Short mmCIF file of C-alpha atoms and ligand atoms in Angstrom, two decimals:
data_model
loop_
_atom_site.label_atom_id
_atom_site.label_comp_id
_atom_site.label_asym_id
_atom_site.label_seq_id
_atom_site.Cartn_x
_atom_site.Cartn_y
_atom_site.Cartn_z
CA MET X 1 -52.36 -17.39 -36.56
CA LYS X 2 -50.66 -18.11 -39.88
CA LYS X 3 -47.51 -20.19 -39.46
CA PRO X 4 -44.33 -18.47 -40.76
CA LYS X 5 -43.02 -20.06 -43.95
CA ILE X 6 -39.38 -21.04 -43.57
CA LEU X 7 -36.94 -22.54 -46.04
CA LEU X 8 -34.44 -24.75 -44.23
CA LEU X 9 -31.10 -25.36 -45.95
CA PHE X 10 -29.06 -28.31 -44.67
CA ALA X 11 -25.31 -27.80 -44.85
CA GLY X 12 -24.05 -30.52 -42.48
CA GLY X 13 -22.08 -30.04 -39.26
CA THR X 14 -22.33 -31.70 -35.84
CA ILE X 15 -26.02 -30.84 -35.66
CA ALA X 16 -26.63 -33.60 -38.20
CA MET X 17 -23.85 -36.02 -37.23
CA VAL X 18 -23.85 -39.50 -35.72
CA ASN X 19 -21.16 -41.70 -34.18
CA ASN X 20 -19.62 -43.95 -36.82
CA LEU X 21 -18.07 -47.40 -36.30
CA GLU X 22 -14.79 -45.87 -35.09
CA ASN X 23 -16.84 -43.87 -32.57
CA THR X 24 -15.89 -40.51 -34.07
CA LEU X 25 -18.50 -38.02 -35.28
CA ALA X 26 -19.22 -38.15 -39.00
CA PRO X 27 -21.94 -36.70 -41.25
CA ALA X 28 -25.24 -38.54 -40.86
CA PRO X 29 -26.76 -40.23 -43.89
CA TYR X 30 -30.22 -39.08 -42.79
CA ALA X 31 -29.32 -35.40 -42.58
CA GLU X 32 -32.17 -34.40 -44.90
CA GLU X 33 -34.76 -35.84 -42.54
CA PHE X 34 -33.55 -34.68 -39.18
CA THR X 35 -36.42 -32.26 -38.56
CA ASN X 36 -38.57 -35.38 -38.06
CA LEU X 37 -36.76 -35.68 -34.73
CA ILE X 38 -38.28 -32.36 -33.65
CA PRO X 39 -41.95 -32.83 -34.53
CA GLU X 40 -43.01 -29.66 -32.65
CA LEU X 41 -41.28 -27.60 -35.35
CA ASN X 42 -44.12 -28.37 -37.73
CA ASP X 43 -46.68 -27.15 -35.17
CA HIS X 44 -45.22 -23.66 -35.31
CA PHE X 45 -43.66 -23.29 -38.76
CA ASN X 46 -44.46 -24.20 -42.30
CA ILE X 47 -41.11 -25.68 -43.36
CA ASP X 48 -39.67 -26.67 -46.71
CA SER X 49 -36.12 -27.92 -46.93
CA GLN X 50 -33.29 -28.16 -49.41
CA PHE X 51 -30.11 -30.17 -49.14
CA ILE X 52 -26.78 -28.39 -49.67
CA THR X 53 -24.28 -30.90 -48.27
CA SER X 54 -23.70 -33.12 -45.24
CA VAL X 55 -19.99 -32.42 -44.69
CA ASP X 56 -18.13 -31.51 -41.51
CA SER X 57 -17.82 -27.76 -42.06
CA THR X 58 -14.03 -28.09 -42.03
CA ASN X 59 -14.60 -29.40 -45.56
CA ILE X 60 -17.03 -26.70 -46.68
CA GLN X 61 -16.23 -25.24 -50.11
CA ILE X 62 -16.89 -22.00 -51.92
CA THR X 63 -19.31 -23.88 -54.18
CA HIS X 64 -21.46 -24.47 -51.06
CA TRP X 65 -21.46 -20.73 -50.25
CA GLU X 66 -22.54 -20.03 -53.83
CA LYS X 67 -25.28 -22.67 -53.65
CA ILE X 68 -26.69 -21.34 -50.36
CA ALA X 69 -26.80 -17.74 -51.69
CA THR X 70 -28.25 -18.81 -55.05
CA ILE X 71 -31.08 -20.84 -53.48
CA ILE X 72 -32.00 -18.03 -51.07
CA GLU X 73 -32.05 -15.40 -53.81
CA ALA X 74 -34.22 -17.60 -56.04
CA ASN X 75 -36.71 -18.15 -53.18
CA ILE X 76 -36.64 -14.72 -51.55
CA SER X 77 -40.30 -13.90 -52.29
CA ASN X 78 -41.61 -17.36 -51.37
CA TYR X 79 -40.62 -17.48 -47.67
CA ASP X 80 -40.77 -15.35 -44.52
CA GLY X 81 -37.26 -16.39 -43.57
CA PHE X 82 -34.39 -18.81 -44.14
CA VAL X 83 -32.53 -21.10 -41.73
CA VAL X 84 -29.18 -22.68 -42.61
CA THR X 85 -27.90 -25.56 -40.45
CA HIS X 86 -24.11 -25.68 -40.66
CA GLY X 87 -21.07 -26.84 -38.68
CA THR X 88 -19.89 -24.32 -36.15
CA ASP X 89 -16.19 -24.51 -37.11
CA THR X 90 -16.59 -22.43 -40.27
CA MET X 91 -20.07 -21.00 -39.74
CA SER X 92 -18.69 -17.45 -39.39
CA PHE X 93 -16.92 -17.78 -42.75
CA THR X 94 -19.92 -19.16 -44.66
CA SER X 95 -22.40 -16.74 -43.12
CA SER X 96 -20.10 -13.75 -43.77
CA ALA X 97 -19.67 -14.89 -47.38
CA VAL X 98 -23.45 -15.16 -47.82
CA SER X 99 -23.88 -11.63 -46.40
CA TYR X 100 -21.70 -10.27 -49.23
CA ALA X 101 -23.35 -12.40 -51.91
CA LEU X 102 -26.85 -11.23 -50.85
CA GLN X 103 -26.65 -7.53 -50.04
CA ASP X 104 -29.96 -5.65 -49.60
CA LEU X 105 -31.48 -8.81 -48.25
CA GLY X 106 -34.70 -7.57 -46.60
CA LYS X 107 -35.43 -10.94 -44.92
CA PRO X 108 -33.76 -12.97 -42.16
CA VAL X 109 -31.15 -15.58 -43.03
CA VAL X 110 -30.34 -17.40 -39.79
CA PHE X 111 -27.41 -19.78 -39.44
CA THR X 112 -27.37 -22.28 -36.61
CA GLY X 113 -25.71 -25.53 -35.59
CA ALA X 114 -24.93 -27.47 -32.45
CA GLN X 115 -22.15 -28.55 -30.13
CA LEU X 116 -23.76 -31.96 -29.58
CA PRO X 117 -25.40 -33.97 -32.36
CA ILE X 118 -29.17 -34.18 -32.50
CA SER X 119 -28.94 -37.87 -31.54
CA HIS X 120 -27.19 -37.05 -28.21
CA TRP X 121 -29.45 -37.03 -25.13
CA ARG X 122 -28.08 -33.61 -24.01
CA THR X 123 -28.11 -32.11 -27.49
CA ASP X 124 -28.36 -28.35 -28.01
CA ALA X 125 -29.46 -28.99 -31.60
CA LYS X 126 -33.18 -29.06 -30.91
CA LEU X 127 -33.33 -25.77 -29.03
CA ASN X 128 -30.93 -24.06 -31.43
CA LEU X 129 -32.99 -25.13 -34.43
CA ILE X 130 -36.31 -24.11 -32.84
CA ASN X 131 -34.83 -20.73 -31.81
CA ALA X 132 -33.32 -20.20 -35.27
CA MET X 133 -36.77 -20.77 -36.82
CA ALA X 134 -38.27 -18.25 -34.39
CA VAL X 135 -35.56 -15.70 -35.23
CA ALA X 136 -36.17 -16.30 -38.95
CA SER X 137 -39.79 -15.23 -38.36
CA MET X 138 -38.84 -11.94 -36.68
CA ASN X 139 -38.47 -8.38 -37.93
CA LEU X 140 -34.95 -8.89 -39.25
CA GLY X 141 -33.42 -8.20 -42.66
CA GLU X 142 -29.88 -9.55 -42.56
CA VAL X 143 -27.67 -12.63 -42.19
CA VAL X 144 -27.24 -13.65 -38.54
CA ILE X 145 -26.10 -16.53 -36.38
CA ALA X 146 -28.54 -17.67 -33.67
CA PHE X 147 -26.69 -19.97 -31.31
CA GLY X 148 -27.10 -20.67 -27.61
CA SER X 149 -28.38 -17.52 -25.97
CA LYS X 150 -27.14 -15.03 -28.59
CA ILE X 151 -28.06 -13.58 -31.95
CA LEU X 152 -25.03 -12.15 -33.73
CA ARG X 153 -24.51 -10.31 -37.00
CA ALA X 154 -22.90 -13.05 -39.10
CA ASN X 155 -20.04 -10.97 -40.45
CA ARG X 156 -19.15 -9.78 -36.92
CA SER X 157 -19.07 -13.26 -35.41
CA THR X 158 -16.22 -15.57 -34.42
CA LYS X 159 -16.31 -19.06 -32.99
CA GLN X 160 -14.66 -18.72 -29.61
CA SER X 161 -15.30 -22.02 -27.85
CA GLU X 162 -15.19 -25.57 -29.15
CA SER X 163 -17.57 -26.76 -26.43
CA ASP X 164 -19.55 -23.89 -24.90
CA PHE X 165 -23.26 -23.90 -25.71
CA SER X 166 -22.88 -20.19 -26.55
CA ALA X 167 -19.89 -20.74 -28.83
CA PHE X 168 -19.81 -17.45 -30.73
CA VAL X 169 -18.66 -13.96 -29.82
CA SER X 170 -19.10 -10.60 -31.50
CA ASN X 171 -16.15 -8.70 -30.08
CA LYS X 172 -16.33 -5.56 -32.16
CA TYR X 173 -20.09 -5.08 -32.56
CA PRO X 174 -22.93 -5.47 -30.06
CA PHE X 175 -25.00 -8.66 -30.09
CA ILE X 176 -28.07 -7.96 -32.15
CA GLY X 177 -30.38 -9.98 -29.94
CA ASN X 178 -30.74 -12.28 -26.96
CA ILE X 179 -32.34 -15.68 -26.70
CA LYS X 180 -33.83 -16.04 -23.25
CA SER X 181 -37.35 -17.03 -22.20
CA GLU X 182 -38.22 -14.35 -24.76
CA ILE X 183 -36.27 -13.65 -27.92
CA THR X 184 -35.45 -9.97 -28.27
CA LEU X 185 -33.72 -7.92 -30.96
CA ASN X 186 -31.93 -4.75 -29.97
CA SER X 187 -31.56 -1.53 -31.93
CA PHE X 188 -28.42 -2.72 -33.78
CA HIS X 189 -30.22 -5.06 -36.17
CA LYS X 190 -31.39 -4.32 -39.71
CA PRO X 191 -35.19 -4.64 -39.89
CA ARG X 192 -37.16 -6.48 -42.56
CA SER X 193 -37.81 -4.53 -45.79
CA ASN X 194 -39.14 -5.03 -49.28
CA LYS X 195 -35.62 -4.90 -50.67
CA LYS X 196 -34.64 -7.74 -53.01
CA PRO X 197 -31.02 -8.87 -53.06
CA THR X 198 -29.03 -8.90 -56.27
CA LEU X 199 -27.14 -12.16 -56.32
CA LYS X 200 -23.38 -11.67 -56.49
CA ALA X 201 -22.11 -15.11 -55.55
CA ASN X 202 -18.69 -15.21 -57.20
CA PHE X 203 -15.71 -15.80 -54.94
CA ASP X 204 -12.01 -16.32 -55.63
CA GLU X 205 -10.66 -19.04 -53.36
CA ASN X 206 -6.99 -18.18 -53.93
CA VAL X 207 -6.73 -16.13 -50.77
CA VAL X 208 -4.17 -16.96 -48.08
CA VAL X 209 -3.86 -15.76 -44.48
CA LEU X 210 -0.42 -15.12 -42.99
CA PRO X 211 0.05 -14.24 -39.31
CA ILE X 212 2.96 -12.00 -38.34
CA ILE X 213 5.26 -13.64 -35.77
CA PRO X 214 8.55 -12.25 -34.47
CA GLY X 215 11.37 -13.30 -36.79
CA LEU X 216 9.14 -14.09 -39.78
CA ASN X 217 11.40 -14.48 -42.80
CA PRO X 218 10.16 -12.36 -45.77
CA LYS X 219 11.20 -15.16 -48.15
CA HIS X 220 8.08 -17.07 -47.06
CA PHE X 221 5.89 -14.11 -48.01
CA ASP X 222 7.74 -13.79 -51.35
CA ALA X 223 7.15 -17.50 -52.01
CA LEU X 224 3.43 -16.87 -51.43
CA LEU X 225 3.43 -14.07 -54.00
CA ASN X 226 4.74 -16.51 -56.60
CA SER X 227 2.35 -19.31 -55.66
CA GLY X 228 -0.62 -18.21 -57.77
CA VAL X 229 -2.27 -16.43 -54.87
CA SER X 230 -4.90 -13.79 -55.76
CA GLY X 231 -4.96 -11.98 -52.43
CA ILE X 232 -3.38 -12.12 -48.98
CA VAL X 233 -4.72 -11.25 -45.55
CA ILE X 234 -1.97 -10.54 -43.03
CA THR X 235 -2.96 -10.82 -39.40
CA ALA X 236 -0.65 -8.13 -38.12
CA VAL X 237 0.27 -7.44 -34.53
CA GLY X 238 -1.43 -4.70 -32.51
CA ALA X 239 -2.85 -1.79 -34.47
CA GLY X 240 -1.84 -3.32 -37.83
CA ASN X 241 1.92 -3.32 -37.46
CA ILE X 242 4.22 -5.15 -39.90
CA PRO X 243 8.01 -5.54 -39.43
CA ASN X 244 9.95 -2.76 -41.20
CA GLY X 245 13.28 -3.17 -39.40
CA ALA X 246 15.21 -6.43 -39.18
CA LYS X 247 13.60 -8.89 -41.66
CA THR X 248 11.52 -6.06 -43.11
CA LEU X 249 8.45 -7.03 -45.07
CA THR X 250 8.20 -3.60 -46.76
CA PRO X 251 9.90 -4.55 -50.08
CA SER X 252 7.66 -7.65 -50.29
CA LEU X 253 4.55 -5.52 -49.79
CA VAL X 254 5.72 -3.17 -52.55
CA LYS X 255 6.26 -6.22 -54.78
CA ALA X 256 2.70 -7.42 -54.05
CA THR X 257 1.30 -4.03 -55.06
CA GLU X 258 3.36 -4.08 -58.28
CA MET X 259 2.03 -7.56 -59.05
CA GLY X 260 -1.57 -6.36 -58.48
CA ILE X 261 -2.04 -8.69 -55.48
CA PRO X 262 -4.14 -7.06 -52.74
CA VAL X 263 -2.76 -7.39 -49.21
CA VAL X 264 -5.28 -6.69 -46.45
CA ILE X 265 -4.05 -5.98 -42.94
CA ALA X 266 -6.16 -7.42 -40.11
CA THR X 267 -5.12 -7.57 -36.47
CA GLN X 268 -4.43 -10.44 -34.11
CA CYS X 269 -6.17 -8.46 -31.36
CA ASN X 270 -9.69 -9.57 -30.50
CA GLN X 271 -10.74 -6.04 -29.73
CA GLY X 272 -10.13 -2.62 -31.29
CA THR X 273 -9.38 -1.76 -34.89
CA VAL X 274 -6.48 -1.49 -37.34
CA HIS X 275 -4.90 2.00 -37.23
CA MET X 276 -2.15 1.94 -39.83
CA ASN X 277 -1.18 5.54 -39.11
CA LEU X 278 -0.39 5.03 -35.43
CA TYR X 279 3.11 3.55 -35.62
CA GLU X 280 5.88 3.79 -38.21
CA THR X 281 5.51 0.03 -38.71
CA GLY X 282 1.92 0.51 -39.84
CA VAL X 283 2.65 3.58 -41.96
CA ALA X 284 5.39 1.67 -43.84
CA ALA X 285 2.90 -1.07 -44.76
CA PHE X 286 0.22 1.44 -45.77
CA ASP X 287 2.70 3.38 -47.96
CA SER X 288 3.64 0.09 -49.63
CA GLY X 289 0.04 -0.31 -50.79
CA ALA X 290 -1.44 -2.57 -48.09
CA ILE X 291 -5.17 -2.14 -47.39
CA SER X 292 -6.46 -1.59 -43.85
CA GLY X 293 -8.92 -4.24 -42.66
CA GLN X 294 -10.22 -1.71 -40.08
CA ASP X 295 -12.32 -3.49 -37.45
CA MET X 296 -13.28 -6.50 -39.58
CA THR X 297 -12.94 -9.96 -38.04
CA LEU X 298 -10.57 -12.33 -39.79
CA GLU X 299 -13.57 -14.28 -41.10
CA ALA X 300 -15.23 -11.12 -42.44
CA ALA X 301 -12.00 -9.79 -44.00
CA THR X 302 -10.96 -13.04 -45.72
CA THR X 303 -14.39 -13.80 -47.17
CA LYS X 304 -14.79 -10.17 -48.24
CA LEU X 305 -11.46 -10.31 -50.07
CA MET X 306 -12.51 -13.58 -51.74
CA TRP X 307 -15.79 -11.92 -52.71
CA ALA X 308 -14.11 -8.71 -53.95
CA LEU X 309 -11.71 -10.78 -56.10
CA GLY X 310 -14.75 -12.60 -57.47
CA GLN X 311 -16.15 -9.26 -58.69
CA THR X 312 -12.98 -7.62 -60.06
CA LYS X 313 -9.21 -8.10 -60.33
CA ASP X 314 -8.54 -4.36 -60.43
CA LEU X 315 -6.45 -3.44 -57.38
CA ASN X 316 -7.98 0.04 -57.00
CA GLN X 317 -11.52 -1.32 -57.15
CA ILE X 318 -10.63 -4.03 -54.63
CA ARG X 319 -9.21 -1.39 -52.31
CA GLU X 320 -12.44 0.60 -52.64
CA ILE X 321 -14.61 -2.47 -51.88
CA MET X 322 -12.47 -3.52 -48.91
CA GLU X 323 -12.49 -0.05 -47.37
CA LYS X 324 -16.24 0.51 -47.50
CA ASN X 325 -18.99 -1.05 -45.43
CA ILE X 326 -21.03 -3.33 -47.68
CA ALA X 327 -22.98 -5.59 -45.32
CA GLY X 328 -22.45 -4.23 -41.80
CA GLU X 329 -19.03 -5.89 -41.47
CA LEU X 330 -17.06 -2.76 -40.55
CA THR X 331 -17.65 0.36 -38.54
CA VAL X 332 -17.75 3.51 -40.65
CA LYS X 333 -15.81 6.25 -38.89
N1 LIG L 401 -16.51 -30.04 -36.85
C1 LIG L 401 -17.89 -29.65 -36.76
C2 LIG L 401 -18.24 -28.82 -37.97
O1 LIG L 401 -17.89 -27.67 -38.04
C3 LIG L 401 -18.15 -28.88 -35.52
C4 LIG L 401 -19.56 -28.40 -35.35
O2 LIG L 401 -20.43 -28.54 -36.17
O3 LIG L 401 -19.83 -27.82 -34.30
O4 LIG L 401 -18.86 -29.31 -38.87
#
């Protein structure tokens, strides 16, 4: 049988880390060569690799997202699938961003990483990488995370545990596959197709997230508006509720709209969706021009806003982009 041809992109993370002199984990100098530690990979896959970066993903930058998307788009016809090794801390952000930059993908792009470095005797890196390669050979046409025993749509994923070998959850969308003794995809995945993505890899990094807490002083939000910010994601309470009584944020939201700064309302709840018409507190924010983040995760909403601002600065167009489903990140009612 012909071995699947996979392009492996190295983007750092624990999977490629070693203990340094201070005995803390730091990026390994040999990151580019770490597949040599799993020789069986070459028995099953025909692998080429490209180096993106070796940073802890806490330090990942938008330029890395752009580089990952650009390399995949340029190589889309040359490989059966793509695997990106990346730190788990921001994997949901990077993989969501790549899903917007490469719409109409047609082939699998599989992110994976590890909780324990590949040099550790109990590492999960080897199995995660082997499974990611297998998933990248399957009938899949979208950006996913394969980690532990789960396959998740990237822009529906969230890192939930800093130590669990199945670290990611998909609270608002079913898992799209399971990694057991067999790897199975369920009916929620997008299958392979002959579609070719159009690369749209521009992002605006001037996006800030502000959680609502009781007693939040609107002057902090107003300071944000004057800080050079391009867009704001508010993690509201409950169904998308923003204070409109004591310490009301309503005049600040109106100001944001007047300044052409999009404000997207996400929720602090892990389950359910934003319903801005349910309570007066939500209606006030909606009437002030805020955009509903619907059931998008924080990672999906922030990277989508960065992506939307990379395509246009027109508030109406940004609203339109944010409200529609572009890569499976929100549930169309
Ligand atoms: N701090 C690490 C990173 O995100 C954690 C990991 O890879 O799991 O790069």
